[in-house]
Coordinates of C-alpha atoms and ligand atoms in Angstrom, one line a residue:
X1 CA -41.3 -4.2 10.5
X2 CA -39.8 -1.1 9.7
X3 CA -36.6 -0.6 8.3
X4 CA -34.6 2.7 7.7
X5 CA -32.5 2.4 4.6
X6 CA -29.9 5.2 4.7
X7 CA -29.0 6.5 1.1
X8 CA -30.6 6.1 -2.1
X9 CA -28.2 4.6 -4.5
X10 CA -27.7 1.4 -6.0
X11 CA -27.3 -0.6 -2.6
X12 CA -29.8 1.2 -1.1
X13 CA -32.7 0.7 -3.9
X14 CA -31.5 -3.1 -4.3
X15 CA -31.7 -3.5 0.1
X16 CA -35.2 -1.6 -0.4
X17 CA -36.5 -4.0 -3.3
X18 CA -35.5 -7.0 -1.1
X19 CA -37.3 -5.6 1.9
X20 CA -40.4 -4.7 0.1
X21 CA -40.8 -8.5 -1.6
X22 CA -40.0 -10.4 1.9
X23 CA -42.8 -12.3 3.4
X24 CA -44.3 -10.6 5.0
X25 CA -43.2 -7.2 3.4
X26 CA -41.3 -4.8 5.4
X27 CA -42.0 -1.2 5.2
X28 CA -39.1 0.9 4.3
X29 CA -38.2 4.4 4.9
X30 CA -35.2 5.6 2.3
X31 CA -33.6 8.6 4.0
X32 CA -31.6 10.7 1.3
X33 CA -29.1 13.7 2.1
X34 CA -30.2 15.2 -1.4
X35 CA -33.5 16.1 -2.7
X36 CA -33.0 13.5 -5.4
X37 CA -32.5 9.7 -5.5
X38 CA -29.9 7.2 -7.3
X39 CA -26.8 7.9 -5.8
X40 CA -23.9 7.8 -8.2
X41 CA -26.4 6.7 -10.8
X42 CA -27.5 10.5 -11.4
X43 CA -24.1 11.9 -10.0
X44 CA -21.5 9.6 -11.1
X45 CA -22.0 7.3 -14.1
X46 CA -20.9 9.8 -17.0
X47 CA -23.5 11.5 -18.7
X48 CA -22.6 10.3 -22.3
X49 CA -23.3 6.7 -20.9
X50 CA -27.3 7.2 -20.8
X51 CA -28.0 3.6 -21.1
X52 CA -26.4 2.7 -17.9
X53 CA -28.0 5.4 -16.2
X54 CA -31.3 3.9 -17.4
X55 CA -31.3 1.1 -14.4
X56 CA -33.1 4.3 -12.6
X57 CA -36.3 2.6 -14.3
X58 CA -35.6 -0.5 -11.9
X59 CA -35.3 1.8 -9.3
X60 CA -38.6 3.7 -9.9
X61 CA -40.4 0.3 -9.8
X62 CA -39.2 -0.6 -6.3
X63 CA -40.2 3.0 -5.4
X64 CA -43.6 2.4 -6.5
X65 CA -44.1 -0.3 -4.0
X66 CA -46.5 -0.1 -1.3
X67 CA -44.7 0.4 2.2
X68 CA -41.9 2.3 0.7
X69 CA -41.2 6.4 1.4
X70 CA -38.3 8.4 0.2
X71 CA -37.8 11.2 2.6
X72 CA -35.3 13.3 0.8
X73 CA -33.3 16.4 1.9
X74 CA -32.7 14.1 5.2
X75 CA -29.3 14.0 6.1
X76 CA -28.2 11.5 8.8
X77 CA -25.7 12.8 11.2
X78 CA -27.4 16.3 10.9
X79 CA -31.1 16.1 10.8
X80 CA -31.7 12.5 12.2
X81 CA -29.1 10.5 14.3
X82 CA -28.4 7.0 14.7
X83 CA -29.4 6.9 18.1
X84 CA -33.0 8.3 16.4
X85 CA -32.9 5.8 13.9
X86 CA -32.2 3.2 16.3
X87 CA -35.2 4.2 18.5
X88 CA -37.6 4.5 15.6
X89 CA -36.9 1.5 13.3
X90 CA -36.9 -2.0 14.0
X91 CA -33.5 -2.0 12.0
X92 CA -31.3 0.5 10.1
X93 CA -29.3 -0.4 6.7
X94 CA -26.5 1.8 5.8
X95 CA -26.1 2.7 2.2
X96 CA -24.1 5.8 2.1
X97 CA -21.4 4.9 -0.3
X98 CA -18.1 6.4 -0.4
X99 CA -18.6 10.1 0.4
X100 CA -14.9 11.3 -0.5
X101 CA -11.8 10.7 -2.2
X102 CA -8.2 9.1 -1.7
X103 CA -5.6 11.5 -1.6
X104 CA -2.1 11.1 -3.2
X105 CA -0.4 12.1 -0.4
X106 CA 2.6 13.9 -2.4
X107 CA 3.5 17.8 -2.4
X108 CA 1.2 20.3 -4.3
X109 CA -1.7 18.2 -3.9
X110 CA -3.5 21.5 -2.7
X111 CA -2.5 23.8 -5.3
X112 CA -5.3 25.4 -7.3
X113 CA -5.7 23.2 -10.4
X114 CA -5.1 19.9 -8.7
X115 CA -8.4 18.4 -8.0
X116 CA -10.2 15.2 -7.0
X117 CA -11.6 13.4 -10.1
X118 CA -14.8 13.5 -7.9
X119 CA -15.0 16.9 -7.6
X120 CA -15.0 17.1 -11.9
X121 CA -17.2 14.3 -12.0
X122 CA -19.9 15.8 -9.6
X123 CA -19.7 19.1 -11.3
X124 CA -20.5 18.0 -14.8
X125 CA -23.2 15.8 -13.4
X126 CA -25.3 18.7 -11.8
X127 CA -24.4 17.6 -8.1
X128 CA -25.9 20.8 -6.2
X129 CA -22.7 21.0 -3.6
X130 CA -20.1 21.3 -6.5
X131 CA -21.6 23.6 -9.2
X132 CA -19.5 26.7 -7.7
X133 CA -16.3 24.8 -8.4
X134 CA -14.3 26.8 -11.1
X135 CA -12.0 24.6 -13.0
X136 CA -10.0 26.6 -15.3
X137 CA -10.1 24.7 -18.6
X138 CA -8.1 27.5 -20.6
X139 CA -4.9 25.0 -20.0
X140 CA -3.5 22.9 -23.0
X141 CA -2.6 20.0 -20.9
X142 CA -4.2 17.9 -18.1
X143 CA -3.0 14.7 -16.4
X144 CA -5.5 12.3 -15.0
X145 CA -3.9 9.9 -12.2
X146 CA -5.2 6.8 -12.1
X147 CA -6.2 3.3 -14.3
X148 CA -9.7 2.7 -13.5
X149 CA -13.1 3.3 -15.1
X150 CA -13.4 6.8 -13.4
X151 CA -10.2 7.8 -14.8
X152 CA -11.5 6.7 -18.0
X153 CA -14.8 8.8 -17.5
X154 CA -12.7 12.2 -16.7
X155 CA -10.4 11.8 -19.5
X156 CA -13.2 10.9 -21.9
X157 CA -15.6 13.5 -20.4
X158 CA -12.7 16.2 -21.0
X159 CA -12.1 15.0 -24.7
X160 CA -15.6 15.0 -25.9
X161 CA -16.9 17.7 -28.6
X162 CA -19.6 19.9 -28.4
X163 CA -21.7 17.3 -30.5
X164 CA -21.2 14.6 -28.4
X165 CA -21.6 16.6 -25.5
X166 CA -25.2 18.4 -26.7
X167 CA -27.6 15.6 -26.5
X168 CA -26.2 14.4 -22.7
X169 CA -27.6 15.4 -19.3
X170 CA -24.5 17.0 -18.4
X171 CA -24.9 20.5 -17.2
X172 CA -25.1 23.1 -19.5
X173 CA -22.2 25.4 -17.9
X174 CA -19.9 22.1 -18.2
X175 CA -20.9 21.4 -21.8
X176 CA -19.9 25.0 -22.7
X177 CA -16.8 24.9 -20.4
X178 CA -15.3 21.6 -22.0
X179 CA -16.5 22.3 -25.6
X180 CA -15.0 25.6 -25.7
X181 CA -11.4 24.9 -23.4
X182 CA -7.9 25.2 -24.7
X183 CA -7.2 21.6 -23.9
X184 CA -5.2 20.1 -26.3
X185 CA -3.8 16.9 -24.6
X186 CA -5.2 14.6 -21.5
X187 CA -2.8 12.5 -20.2
X188 CA -3.6 9.4 -18.1
X189 CA -1.2 8.0 -16.0
X190 CA -0.8 4.5 -14.3
X191 CA 1.5 3.4 -11.9
X192 CA 2.0 -0.1 -13.0
X193 CA 1.6 -1.6 -16.7
X194 CA -0.9 -2.0 -19.3
X195 CA -1.3 -5.6 -18.2
X196 CA -2.5 -4.1 -14.7
X197 CA -4.9 -1.7 -15.7
X198 CA -8.2 -2.2 -13.7
X199 CA -10.1 -0.7 -17.0
X200 CA -13.3 -2.5 -18.1
X201 CA -12.7 -3.4 -22.2
X202 CA -15.5 -2.0 -23.6
X203 CA -14.9 1.7 -21.7
X204 CA -11.1 1.4 -23.0
X205 CA -12.4 0.7 -26.4
X206 CA -14.4 3.6 -26.3
X207 CA -11.3 6.1 -25.9
X208 CA -10.5 5.0 -29.4
X209 CA -13.8 6.4 -31.1
X210 CA -13.8 9.6 -30.1
X211 CA -14.7 12.3 -32.9
X212 CA -12.7 14.7 -31.4
X213 CA -9.4 13.1 -30.0
X214 CA -6.9 10.9 -31.0
X215 CA -5.6 8.3 -29.0
X216 CA -1.7 7.4 -28.1
X217 CA 0.0 4.7 -26.5
X218 CA 3.9 4.3 -26.4
X219 CA 4.6 0.7 -28.0
X220 CA 7.5 0.7 -25.6
X221 CA 5.1 0.7 -22.6
X222 CA 3.5 -2.7 -24.0
X223 CA 6.8 -5.0 -24.1
X224 CA 7.0 -7.8 -22.2
X225 CA 3.7 -7.3 -20.7
X226 CA 1.9 -10.4 -19.5
X227 CA -1.8 -9.9 -19.2
X228 CA -3.2 -12.6 -16.5
X229 CA -6.7 -12.6 -16.7
X230 CA -9.3 -12.2 -19.8
X231 CA -10.3 -8.7 -18.8
X232 CA -6.4 -8.1 -19.1
X233 CA -6.1 -9.7 -22.0
X234 CA -8.8 -8.0 -23.7
X235 CA -7.5 -4.4 -22.6
X236 CA -4.0 -5.3 -23.8
X237 CA -5.3 -6.0 -27.3
X238 CA -7.1 -2.6 -27.3
X239 CA -4.0 -1.0 -26.2
X240 CA -2.0 -2.7 -29.2
X241 CA -4.6 -1.3 -31.5
X242 CA -4.1 2.0 -30.1
X243 CA -0.3 1.8 -30.1
X244 CA -0.5 0.6 -33.9
X245 CA -2.6 4.0 -34.9
X246 CA -1.0 7.0 -36.8
X247 CA -2.7 10.2 -35.1
X248 CA -5.6 11.3 -37.5
X249 CA -4.7 15.6 -36.7
X250 CA -7.8 15.4 -34.3
X251 CA -7.9 18.8 -31.9
X252 CA -7.1 16.7 -28.7
X253 CA -5.2 13.8 -27.8
X254 CA -5.6 11.1 -25.0
X255 CA -2.3 9.9 -24.0
X256 CA -1.7 6.6 -22.0
X257 CA 1.4 6.6 -20.2
X258 CA 2.2 3.3 -17.6
X259 CA 4.5 2.6 -15.4
X260 CA 4.5 6.3 -13.9
X261 CA 3.6 7.7 -10.6
X262 CA 3.3 11.2 -9.5
X263 CA 5.9 12.4 -6.9
X264 CA 5.2 16.0 -6.5
X265 CA 2.6 18.4 -8.3
X266 CA 4.5 21.6 -9.3
X267 CA 3.8 25.3 -9.0
X268 CA 4.0 28.6 -7.6
X269 CA 0.4 29.9 -7.4
X270 CA -1.2 26.9 -9.2
X271 CA -0.5 23.8 -11.0
X272 CA 2.0 24.3 -13.5
X273 CA 3.5 20.2 -13.8
X274 CA 3.8 17.6 -12.4
X275 CA 7.0 15.7 -11.5
X276 CA 6.6 11.8 -12.3
X277 CA 9.0 8.8 -11.6
X278 CA 9.4 5.6 -13.4
X279 CA 8.4 2.4 -11.9
X280 CA 9.3 -1.3 -12.3
X281 CA 7.4 -3.8 -11.4
X282 CA 8.4 -6.4 -8.7
X283 CA 7.5 -10.4 -8.7
X284 CA 4.5 -9.2 -6.9
X285 CA 3.7 -6.8 -9.8
X286 CA 3.9 -4.3 -7.1
X287 CA 5.2 -1.1 -8.5
X288 CA 8.8 0.0 -7.6
X289 CA 10.1 3.4 -8.1
X290 CA 13.3 3.9 -10.0
X291 CA 15.8 6.7 -10.4
X292 CA 14.5 7.9 -13.5
X293 CA 12.3 11.3 -13.4
X294 CA 10.5 13.4 -15.9
X295 CA 8.6 16.8 -15.1
X296 CA 5.6 17.1 -17.5
X297 CA 4.2 20.8 -18.0
X298 CA 0.4 21.2 -17.3
X299 CA -2.3 23.1 -16.1
X300 CA -4.8 20.5 -14.3
X301 CA -4.3 17.5 -12.2
X302 CA -7.4 15.2 -11.5
X303 CA -6.8 12.6 -9.1
X304 CA -8.4 9.2 -9.4
X305 CA -7.2 7.0 -7.4
X306 CA -9.9 5.5 -5.3
X307 CA -12.9 6.6 -2.9
X308 CA -13.3 6.5 0.7
X309 CA -16.4 5.9 2.9
X310 CA -16.8 8.6 5.7
X311 CA -17.8 8.3 9.3
X312 CA -21.5 8.7 10.5
X313 CA -21.5 9.9 14.0
X314 CA -22.1 7.3 16.6
X315 CA -21.8 4.3 14.0
X316 CA -18.6 2.0 14.2
X317 CA -16.3 2.7 11.5
X318 CA -12.7 1.1 10.2
X319 CA -10.9 4.5 9.3
X320 CA -8.3 2.5 7.3
X321 CA -10.9 0.9 4.9
X322 CA -13.3 3.6 5.0
X323 CA -16.2 0.9 5.6
X324 CA -18.5 0.2 8.3
X325 CA -17.2 -3.0 10.0
X326 CA -19.5 -5.7 9.1
X327 CA -20.0 -9.5 8.7
X328 CA -21.9 -10.1 5.3
X329 CA -23.7 -6.7 6.2
X330 CA -24.4 -7.5 9.4
X331 CA -22.9 -4.7 12.0
X332 CA -24.8 -6.0 14.8
X333 CA -28.7 -7.4 15.0
X334 CA -30.6 -4.4 14.3
X335 CA -28.0 -2.7 12.2
X336 CA -26.5 -3.3 8.8
X337 CA -24.5 -2.0 6.0
X338 CA -24.8 -2.5 1.9
X339 CA -22.9 -1.4 -1.1
X340 CA -19.6 0.7 -1.1
X341 CA -19.8 1.8 2.8
X342 CA -20.2 -2.3 3.7
X343 CA -17.5 -3.5 1.2
X344 CA -15.3 -0.8 -0.3
X345 CA -15.5 1.1 -3.2
X346 CA -15.3 -1.5 -5.9
X347 CA -17.7 -3.1 -8.5
X348 CA -20.7 -2.0 -10.9
X349 CA -23.8 -0.8 -10.1
X350 CA -24.9 -4.4 -10.6
X351 CA -22.6 -5.8 -7.9
X352 CA -24.9 -4.1 -5.2
X353 CA -27.5 -6.1 -5.9
X354 CA -26.3 -9.4 -4.7
X355 CA -24.5 -7.4 -1.8
X356 CA -27.9 -5.5 -0.7
X357 CA -29.8 -9.0 -0.8
X358 CA -27.0 -10.8 1.4
X359 CA -27.3 -8.0 4.0
X360 CA -31.4 -8.1 3.8
X361 CA -31.1 -12.0 4.1
X362 CA -29.1 -11.8 7.5
X363 CA -31.6 -8.9 8.6
X364 CA -34.8 -11.2 8.0
X365 CA -32.9 -14.0 9.6
X366 CA -32.0 -11.6 12.9
X367 CA -36.1 -10.7 12.7
X368 CA -37.0 -14.2 12.4
X369 CA -34.7 -15.5 15.3
X370 CA -35.9 -12.8 17.6
X371 CA -32.7 -10.7 17.6
X372 CA -34.1 -7.6 16.5
X373 CA -35.4 -5.4 19.7
X374 CA -39.0 -4.6 20.3
X375 CA -39.1 -0.7 18.9
X376 CA -42.5 0.6 20.4
X377 CA -41.8 4.1 18.9
X378 CA -41.5 2.8 15.4
X379 CA -44.1 4.6 13.5
X380 CA -44.0 6.7 10.3
X381 CA -45.9 9.3 11.9
X382 CA -43.1 9.6 14.9
X383 CA -40.5 9.7 12.2
X384 CA -42.5 12.6 10.6
X385 CA -42.9 14.6 13.8
X386 CA -39.5 14.5 14.6
X387 CA -38.5 15.8 11.2
X388 CA -41.1 18.5 11.4
X389 CA -40.1 19.3 15.2
X390 CA -36.5 19.9 13.8
X391 CA -37.6 21.9 10.8
X392 CA -36.5 19.8 7.7
X393 CA -38.0 20.2 4.5
X394 CA -38.4 16.8 3.6
X395 CA -38.8 16.0 -0.2
X396 CA -41.0 13.1 -0.6
X397 CA -41.1 11.0 -3.5
X398 CA -43.8 13.2 -5.2
X399 CA -41.7 16.0 -4.6
X400 CA -38.5 14.2 -6.6
X401 CA -41.4 12.9 -9.3
X402 CA -41.9 16.6 -9.7
X403 CA -38.1 17.6 -10.3
X404 CA -37.9 14.5 -12.4
X405 CA -40.8 15.7 -14.7
X406 CA -39.6 19.3 -14.8
X407 CA -36.2 18.2 -16.0
X408 CA -37.2 15.6 -18.3
X409 CA -39.8 18.5 -19.7
X410 CA -37.0 21.0 -20.1
X411 CA -34.7 18.1 -21.8
X412 CA -37.3 17.1 -24.3
X413 CA -37.6 20.6 -25.9
X414 CA -33.7 19.9 -26.9
X415 CA -33.7 16.1 -27.6
X416 CA -31.6 15.3 -24.1
X417 CA -32.9 12.8 -21.7
X418 CA -33.3 16.2 -18.6
X419 CA -31.7 19.1 -18.3
X420 CA -30.9 18.8 -14.6
X421 CA -31.8 21.4 -11.8
X422 CA -28.7 21.8 -10.0
X423 CA -28.7 24.3 -7.1
X424 CA -30.6 23.3 -3.8
X425 CA -32.9 26.1 -4.4
X426 CA -34.3 24.9 -7.7
X427 CA -34.4 21.8 -6.6
X428 CA -36.2 22.4 -3.5
X429 CA -38.7 24.7 -5.1
X430 CA -39.4 22.2 -7.9
X431 CA -40.3 19.9 -5.0
X432 CA -42.3 22.0 -3.0
X433 CA -44.4 23.4 -5.8
X434 CA -45.9 20.3 -6.3
X435 CA -46.2 19.8 -2.8
X436 CA -48.1 22.8 -2.6
X437 CA -50.3 22.0 -5.8
X438 CA -48.6 24.8 -7.8
X439 CA -47.9 23.6 -11.0
X440 CA -46.3 26.4 -12.6
Ligands
FAD513 C1 -17.7 8.6 -10.9 C2 -18.2 7.2 -11.1 C3 -18.8 6.7 -12.2 C4 -19.4 5.3 -12.1 N1 -19.4 4.8 -13.5 C5 -20.1 3.6 -13.0 C6 -20.6 3.0 -14.7 O1 -20.5 3.7 -15.6 N2 -21.2 1.8 -14.6 C7 -21.2 1.0 -13.5 O2 -21.6 -0.4 -13.4 N3 -20.7 1.5 -12.2 C8 -20.3 2.9 -12.4 N4 -19.7 3.2 -11.1 C9 -19.9 2.8 -9.8 C10 -21.5 2.9 -9.0 O3 -21.8 4.0 -9.0 C11 -21.3 2.4 -7.7 O4 -20.9 0.7 -7.7 C12 -22.6 2.4 -6.9 O5 -23.1 3.7 -7.1 C13 -22.3 2.0 -5.4 O6 -23.6 2.3 -4.7 P1 -23.7 2.6 -3.3 O7 -25.5 2.4 -3.2 O8 -23.1 1.7 -2.1 O9 -23.3 4.2 -3.3 P2 -23.9 5.4 -4.0 O10 -24.3 5.4 -5.3 O11 -22.9 6.7 -3.7 O12 -25.1 6.0 -2.8 C14 -25.1 6.7 -1.7 C15 -26.0 7.5 -1.2 O13 -26.1 7.9 0.0 C16 -26.4 9.2 0.2 N5 -25.7 9.7 1.5 C17 -24.3 9.9 1.8 N6 -24.3 9.9 3.0 C18 -25.4 10.2 3.8 C19 -26.2 10.7 5.0 N7 -25.2 11.0 6.0 N8 -27.5 10.7 5.0 C20 -28.2 10.5 4.1 N9 -27.7 10.3 2.8 C21 -26.3 10.1 2.4 C22 -25.8 9.8 -0.9 O14 -26.3 11.3 -1.3 C23 -26.0 8.8 -1.9 O15 -27.4 9.2 -2.9 C24 -19.3 4.6 -11.2 C25 -18.4 5.3 -9.7 C26 -18.1 6.4 -9.8 C27 -17.7 7.3 -8.5

């Protein structure tokens, strides 16, 4: 059986792993729009968390198995279409993640200086589509909207010192820009209270361990809070600890503000401030706005209020949830989904393993029950011929390995895990140098 897995993030790799270890094993073509694999593990997870990125070792072991092919620089919807995949493979698994951000839907959201957190994340992580973005870090205060781990990542990254950033694989440009920025204060705004925040505790705790930034929590925000889960209780204890601290006079401050929602981003030519409204919680712990408003001067706003999947031409899509409608990962016999595009943008890297395995179990059930249509055209040669006919510069796994080796070698000289190649030209050139036997 030949299966196309679209997307090479955790969900794609875990799905591939389950398919390759099936009895009999399936052949897997992993189609990825970038020349590099690993999805958000490479381009989302914060560079100062190298241990989390090391899950890529497990993905490498999957990629080394017989029957696996990586076809990078192949975008489904542009280079190959759903109809091609249905013709050329016995089954297709979409594992394309959630490629866009949720908007706040408030005035001023499109002013220069108002960004999706994803844009900053992709920029400091070296995503080739985001290197031209020009973040003006010559401002004193940035506001991060959201109370999840991505909001923490953004606030923390902006607060790191040069010494903290230097050993990471963040891009050189982002290290210089952040370390030399004029930022003095990063405000993290949550619409509900400290007991409702969806931070995970170790990540929250880390905010209190920054070399160059004090953490500030107003004890008033903690009064009367009723944490309802173990995670919320642990978070609350950490926040109590923060509230009891005296600032140490570090150059930057990370300030947590709870019970506030943005209602407008203000400014003429660019962001100059943000208008916040005070909320109360109703009996169901929903945020209800009061009459109390406040304007906070700031030069940057990062919204981190969730992600949203993107529709692929020819594939069913639920625009409300931003997912491909499915039952346990089965869209219909022969078409499946896994990861964020299946269940929505929640959960950690490991969550995608159970999720992708569930999908593959259904796919294999369909195969055994004879529910997959016979595909006389399904062959690697037919896929290669079509890609060649369309002039696609496919990056195979050996091409990615060449990129990987070049990046690691560059990093080794300065004690960093890697120095990423972060333009399309550099990435494709590094991949193709090896393919053509040149190893300069
Ligand atoms: C900023 C951020 C930080 C995070 N930090 C952590 C963390 O520290 N720890 C943790 O456990 N989890 C973290 N997560 C969550 C974790 O990254 C996700 O659970 C996981 O990446 C989701 O996996 P996925 O495979 O569904 O999607 P993704 O990882 O997004 O992978 C999708 C892949 O599909 C490709 N693709 C998209 N469209 C197409 C197309 N049309 N054709 C071909 N390929 C396509 C993309 O390029 C991408 O490589 C973080 C998430 C974010 C956003």
